[in-house]
Each structure stands twice: as structure tokens, then as C-alpha cells.
Coordinates of C-alpha atoms and ligand atoms in Angstrom, one line a residue:
X1 CA 167.5 7.6 83.0
X2 CA 168.5 10.3 80.0
X3 CA 170.7 13.0 81.0
X4 CA 168.8 15.4 81.2
X5 CA 166.3 13.9 83.5
X6 CA 169.3 13.6 85.5
X7 CA 170.4 16.9 85.4
X8 CA 166.6 18.1 86.7
X9 CA 166.4 15.8 89.2
X10 CA 169.6 16.7 90.7
X11 CA 168.8 20.3 90.4
X12 CA 165.2 20.0 92.6
X13 CA 167.0 17.5 94.6
X14 CA 169.8 20.5 95.5
X15 CA 167.1 23.1 95.5
X16 CA 165.4 21.3 98.5
X17 CA 168.3 20.4 100.2
X18 CA 169.2 24.4 100.6
X19 CA 165.6 25.8 101.0
X20 CA 164.6 25.6 104.8
X21 CA 161.5 24.0 105.6
X22 CA 159.7 27.1 106.6
X23 CA 160.0 28.5 103.4
X24 CA 158.1 25.8 101.9
X25 CA 154.9 25.8 104.4
X26 CA 152.0 28.0 103.9
X27 CA 152.0 31.4 105.0
X28 CA 151.4 32.6 108.1
X29 CA 147.8 34.2 108.4
X30 CA 147.5 37.3 110.5
X31 CA 144.0 39.3 111.1
X32 CA 144.0 42.7 111.4
X33 CA 140.5 44.2 113.8
X34 CA 141.5 47.0 113.7
X35 CA 139.5 50.9 113.5
X36 CA 139.3 51.6 110.2
X37 CA 136.4 54.2 110.7
X38 CA 135.6 56.0 113.5
X39 CA 136.8 58.7 116.4
X40 CA 139.9 56.0 116.3
X41 CA 140.5 55.2 112.7
X42 CA 143.9 57.0 112.2
X43 CA 145.2 55.0 115.5
X44 CA 144.4 51.6 113.4
X45 CA 145.9 52.6 110.6
X46 CA 149.2 53.7 112.3
X47 CA 149.5 50.5 114.1
X48 CA 149.1 48.1 110.4
X49 CA 151.7 51.0 109.2
X50 CA 153.5 49.8 112.4
X51 CA 153.5 46.3 112.1
X52 CA 154.0 46.1 108.6
X53 CA 157.1 48.4 108.8
X54 CA 158.9 45.8 110.7
X55 CA 157.7 42.8 108.5
X56 CA 159.8 44.5 106.0
X57 CA 163.0 45.6 107.6
X58 CA 162.7 41.8 107.8
X59 CA 162.7 41.2 104.5
X60 CA 158.7 40.8 103.9
X61 CA 158.8 38.0 106.3
X62 CA 158.9 37.3 110.2
X63 CA 161.7 34.6 110.8
X64 CA 161.4 33.5 107.8
X65 CA 158.0 32.8 107.2
X66 CA 155.7 34.8 104.9
X67 CA 152.8 36.0 106.7
X68 CA 149.1 36.7 104.4
X69 CA 147.1 39.4 105.9
X70 CA 143.4 39.5 106.5
X71 CA 141.6 42.8 107.8
X72 CA 137.8 43.4 109.7
X73 CA 137.2 47.2 110.7
X74 CA 136.3 46.9 114.1
X75 CA 134.6 50.2 114.0
X76 CA 135.7 50.9 117.7
X77 CA 131.7 49.0 118.4
X78 CA 131.8 46.6 120.9
X79 CA 127.8 45.4 120.2
X80 CA 129.9 44.0 117.1
X81 CA 132.5 42.8 118.3
X82 CA 132.1 39.0 118.2
X83 CA 131.1 38.9 115.7
X84 CA 134.1 40.8 113.6
X85 CA 136.6 39.1 115.9
X86 CA 134.6 35.4 114.5
X87 CA 134.8 36.7 110.5
X88 CA 138.8 35.8 111.3
X89 CA 138.9 32.8 114.3
X90 CA 136.0 30.9 112.0
X91 CA 135.9 32.2 108.5
X92 CA 139.9 33.1 107.7
X93 CA 141.3 30.9 110.1
X94 CA 143.8 33.3 110.9
X95 CA 146.8 31.9 112.9
X96 CA 147.4 35.2 114.8
X97 CA 144.7 38.2 115.6
X98 CA 146.4 41.7 116.2
X99 CA 144.1 44.3 117.6
X100 CA 142.1 46.5 118.6
X101 CA 142.5 50.1 119.8
X102 CA 138.8 50.0 121.5
X103 CA 139.2 48.4 125.3
X104 CA 135.7 47.8 125.0
X105 CA 135.7 46.2 121.9
X106 CA 139.3 44.1 122.8
X107 CA 137.6 42.4 126.0
X108 CA 135.2 40.7 123.7
X109 CA 138.5 39.5 121.4
X110 CA 139.8 38.5 124.5
X111 CA 137.3 36.2 125.1
X112 CA 136.6 34.6 121.9
X113 CA 140.5 34.2 121.6
X114 CA 140.9 32.5 124.7
X115 CA 138.0 29.9 124.1
X116 CA 139.3 29.4 120.8
X117 CA 142.9 29.9 121.9
X118 CA 143.8 31.7 119.4
X119 CA 146.9 33.9 119.3
X120 CA 145.8 37.6 120.4
X121 CA 148.3 40.3 120.6
X122 CA 147.1 43.7 121.8
X123 CA 148.5 46.5 119.9
X124 CA 146.8 49.2 122.2
X125 CA 143.4 48.7 123.9
X126 CA 144.6 49.0 127.3
X127 CA 141.8 47.2 129.4
X128 CA 143.2 46.0 132.3
X129 CA 141.7 42.5 132.6
X130 CA 143.2 41.8 129.3
X131 CA 146.9 41.2 131.0
X132 CA 144.5 40.6 134.6
X133 CA 141.4 38.2 135.6
X134 CA 141.2 37.4 131.6
X135 CA 144.8 37.0 131.4
X136 CA 145.6 33.8 129.1
X137 CA 149.0 31.9 127.5
X138 CA 148.0 32.3 124.6
X139 CA 147.2 36.3 124.9
X140 CA 150.0 38.8 125.2
X141 CA 150.3 43.1 125.1
X142 CA 152.9 45.0 123.1
X143 CA 151.1 48.3 124.1
X144 CA 150.2 49.1 127.9
X145 CA 147.2 48.8 130.6
X146 CA 144.6 51.8 131.5
X147 CA 146.1 51.6 134.6
X148 CA 150.0 52.4 133.8
X149 CA 150.1 56.0 132.3
X150 CA 147.4 57.1 134.7
X151 CA 149.2 56.2 137.9
X152 CA 151.8 57.9 136.0
X153 CA 150.3 61.4 135.6
X154 CA 148.8 60.8 139.4
X155 CA 152.4 60.4 140.3
X156 CA 153.5 63.7 138.5
X157 CA 150.3 66.0 139.2
X158 CA 150.8 65.2 143.2
X159 CA 155.0 65.9 142.8
X160 CA 154.1 69.1 140.9
X161 CA 152.1 70.5 144.3
X162 CA 148.3 70.4 142.7
X163 CA 145.7 69.3 145.7
X164 CA 142.6 69.1 144.1
X165 CA 142.2 67.7 140.6
X166 CA 139.1 67.1 138.2
X167 CA 138.8 64.0 136.1
X168 CA 137.5 64.1 132.5
X169 CA 137.2 61.2 130.7
X170 CA 134.6 59.0 128.0
X171 CA 132.6 56.4 130.5
X172 CA 133.7 53.2 128.8
X173 CA 136.3 50.5 130.7
X174 CA 139.4 52.8 129.1
X175 CA 138.3 56.1 130.9
X176 CA 137.4 54.6 133.8
X177 CA 140.8 52.6 134.3
X178 CA 142.6 55.5 133.4
X179 CA 141.1 57.9 135.6
X180 CA 141.5 55.0 138.5
X181 CA 145.2 55.1 137.8
X182 CA 145.2 58.6 138.2
X183 CA 143.2 58.1 141.6
X184 CA 145.7 56.1 142.9
X185 CA 149.2 58.0 142.0
X186 CA 147.8 61.2 143.1
X187 CA 146.1 60.4 146.3
X188 CA 149.5 58.3 147.3
X189 CA 151.2 61.5 146.5
X190 CA 148.6 63.4 149.0
X191 CA 146.6 64.8 146.1
X192 CA 142.6 65.0 145.8
X193 CA 140.2 64.5 143.4
X194 CA 137.2 66.5 143.7
X195 CA 134.8 65.5 141.2
X196 CA 134.9 62.6 138.2
X197 CA 133.5 64.0 135.0
X198 CA 132.6 61.8 131.9
X199 CA 130.2 61.6 128.8
X200 CA 129.2 58.6 126.7
X201 CA 131.9 57.1 124.0
X202 CA 132.2 58.4 121.6
X203 CA 130.7 61.7 122.2
X204 CA 132.4 65.4 122.2
X205 CA 129.8 67.5 123.3
X206 CA 131.8 68.6 126.4
X207 CA 130.4 72.1 126.9
X208 CA 128.1 71.7 129.9
X209 CA 131.3 69.7 131.4
X210 CA 133.8 72.4 131.0
X211 CA 131.7 75.1 132.3
X212 CA 131.4 72.5 135.7
X213 CA 135.2 72.8 135.6
X214 CA 135.3 76.7 135.4
X215 CA 132.9 76.6 138.2
X216 CA 134.5 74.4 140.2
X217 CA 138.1 75.7 140.0
X218 CA 140.3 72.7 140.5
X219 CA 144.0 73.4 140.2
X220 CA 144.3 70.7 137.5
X221 CA 142.2 68.3 135.4
X222 CA 143.2 65.1 134.1
X223 CA 142.2 64.3 131.1
X224 CA 141.7 61.0 128.7
X225 CA 140.2 61.2 125.2
X226 CA 142.1 59.8 122.3
X227 CA 142.2 60.3 118.1
X228 CA 139.3 62.6 117.1
X229 CA 137.4 63.2 120.1
X230 CA 140.8 63.9 121.5
X231 CA 141.5 66.7 118.9
X232 CA 138.1 68.2 119.7
X233 CA 138.7 68.0 123.4
X234 CA 142.2 70.1 123.6
X235 CA 140.6 72.6 121.3
X236 CA 137.3 73.4 123.1
X237 CA 138.8 73.3 126.3
X238 CA 141.5 76.2 125.5
X239 CA 138.4 77.6 123.5
X240 CA 136.1 77.6 127.0
X241 CA 139.4 80.0 127.9
X242 CA 140.6 77.4 130.7
X243 CA 144.0 76.7 129.1
X244 CA 145.7 79.3 131.0
X245 CA 143.7 79.3 134.0
X246 CA 143.3 75.8 135.1
X247 CA 146.4 73.4 133.7
X248 CA 145.5 69.8 132.0
X249 CA 148.1 66.9 132.4
X250 CA 146.7 63.8 130.5
X251 CA 147.3 60.6 130.0
X252 CA 149.5 60.8 126.5
X253 CA 146.8 59.6 123.9
X254 CA 145.4 62.7 124.6
X255 CA 147.8 64.8 122.2
X256 CA 149.5 61.4 120.4
X257 CA 148.8 61.5 116.6
X258 CA 147.0 64.3 117.4
X259 CA 149.3 67.7 117.4
X260 CA 148.9 69.1 114.5
X261 CA 145.3 69.3 114.2
X262 CA 145.3 70.6 117.4
X263 CA 147.7 73.3 116.5
X264 CA 148.3 76.1 119.3
X265 CA 145.3 74.5 121.5
X266 CA 148.1 71.3 122.7
X267 CA 150.9 73.7 122.9
X268 CA 152.5 72.8 126.5
X269 CA 150.3 70.4 127.9
X270 CA 152.4 67.6 130.1
X271 CA 151.4 63.8 129.7
X272 CA 152.4 60.9 130.8
X273 CA 153.4 57.9 128.5
X274 CA 155.7 54.8 127.6
X275 CA 157.2 56.8 124.2
X276 CA 158.0 60.1 123.9
X277 CA 158.5 60.9 119.9
X278 CA 162.1 62.9 120.1
X279 CA 163.7 60.1 122.0
X280 CA 167.3 60.6 121.3
X281 CA 168.5 57.1 121.0
X282 CA 169.8 55.4 118.0
X283 CA 166.7 53.2 118.1
X284 CA 164.1 55.4 118.4
X285 CA 166.0 57.6 115.6
X286 CA 166.4 55.2 112.6
X287 CA 162.5 54.0 113.7
X288 CA 161.3 57.2 112.6
X289 CA 163.8 57.6 109.6
X290 CA 162.2 54.0 108.6
X291 CA 158.6 55.4 109.1
X292 CA 158.9 58.3 107.6
X293 CA 160.7 56.8 104.6
X294 CA 158.2 54.2 104.1
X295 CA 155.2 56.0 105.0
X296 CA 155.9 59.9 104.5
X297 CA 154.5 60.7 107.9
X298 CA 155.8 60.6 111.1
X299 CA 155.6 58.3 113.5
X300 CA 153.5 57.8 116.4
X301 CA 152.9 55.7 119.7
X302 CA 150.1 53.6 118.0
X303 CA 152.8 52.8 115.4
X304 CA 155.3 51.6 118.0
X305 CA 152.5 49.6 119.8
X306 CA 152.1 47.9 115.8
X307 CA 156.0 47.5 115.2
X308 CA 156.8 45.9 118.4
X309 CA 153.3 43.8 118.0
X310 CA 155.6 42.1 115.1
X311 CA 158.3 41.8 116.7
X312 CA 156.8 40.0 119.7
X313 CA 155.3 37.7 117.4
X314 CA 159.0 37.8 115.7
X315 CA 160.4 36.8 118.4
X316 CA 158.1 33.6 119.1
X317 CA 158.5 32.6 115.8
X318 CA 161.9 32.8 115.6
X319 CA 162.4 30.4 118.4
X320 CA 160.7 27.8 116.4
X321 CA 162.3 28.6 112.8
X322 CA 158.6 29.9 111.8
X323 CA 156.6 26.7 112.8
X324 CA 154.1 28.1 113.9
X325 CA 152.7 24.6 115.2
X326 CA 155.2 24.2 117.9
X327 CA 152.9 26.6 119.8
X328 CA 154.7 25.2 123.4
X329 CA 158.3 27.0 123.2
X330 CA 156.6 29.7 120.5
X331 CA 154.5 31.0 123.7
X332 CA 157.8 30.8 125.7
X333 CA 160.2 32.5 124.0
X334 CA 157.3 35.4 123.8
X335 CA 156.9 35.2 127.3
X336 CA 160.4 35.4 128.0
X337 CA 161.4 38.2 125.1
X338 CA 163.1 41.0 125.2
X339 CA 161.9 43.7 123.0
X340 CA 164.1 46.3 121.6
X341 CA 161.0 48.6 121.4
X342 CA 161.8 52.5 120.0
X343 CA 160.3 53.6 123.3
X344 CA 163.5 51.5 125.1
X345 CA 164.1 47.7 125.3
X346 CA 161.1 46.3 127.7
X347 CA 160.1 42.9 128.6
X348 CA 157.0 41.3 129.7
X349 CA 155.1 40.9 133.3
X350 CA 154.3 37.4 134.0
X351 CA 150.2 38.3 132.6
X352 CA 152.1 39.8 128.9
X353 CA 152.1 43.5 129.6
X354 CA 155.1 45.3 128.6
X355 CA 157.2 46.3 131.7
X356 CA 158.1 49.7 130.7
X357 CA 159.2 53.3 132.2
X358 CA 156.5 56.1 131.6
X359 CA 157.5 59.2 130.5
X360 CA 156.5 62.8 131.2
X361 CA 156.2 65.0 127.8
X362 CA 155.5 68.3 126.7
X363 CA 153.5 69.2 123.8
X364 CA 155.9 71.5 121.4
X365 CA 155.0 72.1 117.8
X366 CA 154.0 68.4 115.9
X367 CA 156.3 66.6 118.7
X368 CA 155.8 65.2 122.2
X369 CA 158.9 66.0 123.6
X370 CA 160.9 64.2 126.3
X371 CA 160.6 66.0 129.3
X372 CA 162.4 63.2 132.3
X373 CA 161.2 59.7 133.5
X374 CA 157.6 60.2 135.4
X375 CA 157.7 56.5 136.7
X376 CA 160.8 54.1 136.1
X377 CA 160.2 50.3 134.6
X378 CA 156.5 50.3 135.5
X379 CA 155.0 47.1 135.9
X380 CA 151.0 47.0 135.7
X381 CA 149.7 44.8 139.1
X382 CA 148.1 42.3 137.1
X383 CA 144.8 42.1 139.3
X384 CA 143.0 39.0 138.7
X385 CA 145.2 36.9 136.8
X386 CA 145.7 33.2 136.8
X387 CA 147.1 31.8 134.2
Ligands
PHB401 C1 141.4 51.8 124.8 O1 139.9 52.4 124.6 O2 142.1 51.5 125.6 C2 142.2 53.1 124.0 C3 141.8 53.8 123.0 C4 142.5 54.6 122.5 C5 144.1 54.7 123.1 C6 144.3 54.7 124.1 C7 143.5 53.3 124.8 O3 144.8 55.9 122.2

């Protein structure tokens, strides 16, 4: 053996000896299924930015494992959801799916994930069944259930002494379930919902419904809208002259990521959500600074949920040193993870939904400012889950 060969062989041997196993693995395939078009487009973008920010903070890897990204625009269209999710599952053969925003689309994704046993992390969609009747060992949520912010808003509205409420939303799972949560909290506190108004998703012709609210004069209106639709609703509510006379109490999505576009019309709106922009904790301050530095934009709840989806995946991967094939210990670690979120630390319910404080916020300038805890450590009941 010549000397040169010996030296090369020794160098190679040393490199392999010091390179951990995971660095030799192929990248983990992460499939984003999010809206890139339509009324929720901005929300999808924030989720992806949040996810990638956490990965970037870990040196571009999770638990030492490289990631390879795949993307599908789901258009927030439930009729295309099964085809779309199968692009990630069958065509791209991703290891993990991260998505989506729209509850109806997410329900179809959960079915496909359950059937194919593909890991799914839901970074927004609140459909109660995802961590209820459709729960599964491989399905996790880093966001909320629709019931959570709705219930907390009902509790707050009753505490404020309102007796007669009207609700208004889009007629699909997220709207219906959020309103159901509101009713539960409000009626428990002695209030009564007089009338539920709705229009099909993603319509924004609110005029006839606003006229009805003006005629009925409830003490309070509870609303769930989000994204582009929420911008239009808040402006129309103000333009119809309702803002001064009939207070809005909302699920926080009505004013999250939308305040710049809503301007004066949103100022003062009270809402409930698992995040407030100005939570003055070292964790949230560091997160917002890091997000602003990376993207020259302010973080919002969607960015937080995307960031925490990456943290949750990271917690699982860390337990198996990046070896995704070790499915059981990885799932076990995700199940019992404590996520150090910008919203505050949270753990998961047995059905894999965050157990979290729901805050009361008030829209001020371009921030949803913290006004206290509406309901502490709120756990979704996880109705119908058998795992
Ligand atoms: C949902 O469809 O579950 C949904 C959509 C947008 C939000 C929140 C929930 O901001």
C-alpha cells in the first residue's frame, strides 16, 4: 500500500467516524399543503415563513437532519383537497405533511393521512374532528381547535354583561364550530344567542346580514372571519355605522394579520386567541425580533403556529436522533413534548391538540394587544376521539 493511499483511507475513516449517522441520511421530505391563492393566501405564507424560521434558527436542520421541501397550493378548496394531498403522499412520497389553513381541506387531509399513515402536522385549521372523531396516532396540531377561541369569546362576552348576541360567520366547519363554542361559553355565563347569521365561504357580500343586525339590535355581535374576508367584514361593519352602537367580540382571527389593511375600522375590537402580538416575554420578544429580521415583516398568530409545527417535529426527531424510521419513539416524544412557543409553553392533550391559555386582546394600531387571560389552560374536550 502506498503512503498516499494510506493517508486518504485514514482521512476517510476519520470522517466517517466523526460524522453522525443522521448526516448520512437522505433529507427528510416535508410537504407543505397551504393556500397560496384566495382569501387565506397571506395566512399560508406566514405559516411557511414561521416553520422555516425555526429550522433556520437550528442551523438549517432539525435534530441534525436536512429537510427537503415540497409544496402544493390547496386554494382553500375542499373539492380539490384529496387530489392535492395525494400529490404529496403518492407522487412526492413525503415523510411529513404540514397543512393547512381551511378546516374543510384539513378534514380531507386527515382522512388521507390516517389511511396512508403519513405524519400530519396541522399548523392552523381548527376543525374539531381532527383532534376529535378523526384523531390518529400520526396526526398532530400546533394551533387550536375551533371550539377553543369560540368558547373563550363566549365566556368574555357573558362576563361583560351582554345578554343578547347575534353571531355571523362563513357557513363551513370553522365558522359553525367556532360559533358553537361561543354559544356554549356565552349561554353558560347567562347569555342567549338570538340568531345565527352566515354566508357561504368565501363570500363577502355582507350587506343584507348587516342590515339584519342593525334591525335586531343585539347587545353584542360575535364574528368569525379570517384573511381577506375578515378585512372586508371589519370595514363593512364600520361603514354600516354598526361599530359604535353594537360591539363586536370576535375570534382573534378577525384581526390577526389584517390590522394594517383594516386600519381605523378595527381599532378597539376585542377578541380571544392563543396569541397576542405584544406578549412581553423573553421568548415572544426574541421570536418577533428574529421574524422581523428574517422577513422585514411583523409576525402574527399564523407565523407562530408554523414555527411551533417545526418545533413539534423537531421534538420528535430529537428523540430519535433524526432517524424518522423510528416511528414509535418519535410519536411518543411528540405526544409528551412541551413546546416553548412564543405564545407561552404548551403541551398536547391526549388527542394531540394544544392545551393553552386563551388571551383577551384589543386591536391597537397594528397590534392585537394583550388584555389578560380569558380562559387559562383551555383543553379541547376531544369529543369522539379513540386512539
Ligand atoms: C379554519 O378553516 O379552520 C380556519 C381558517 C382561518 C383561520 C382560522 C381557522 O384564521
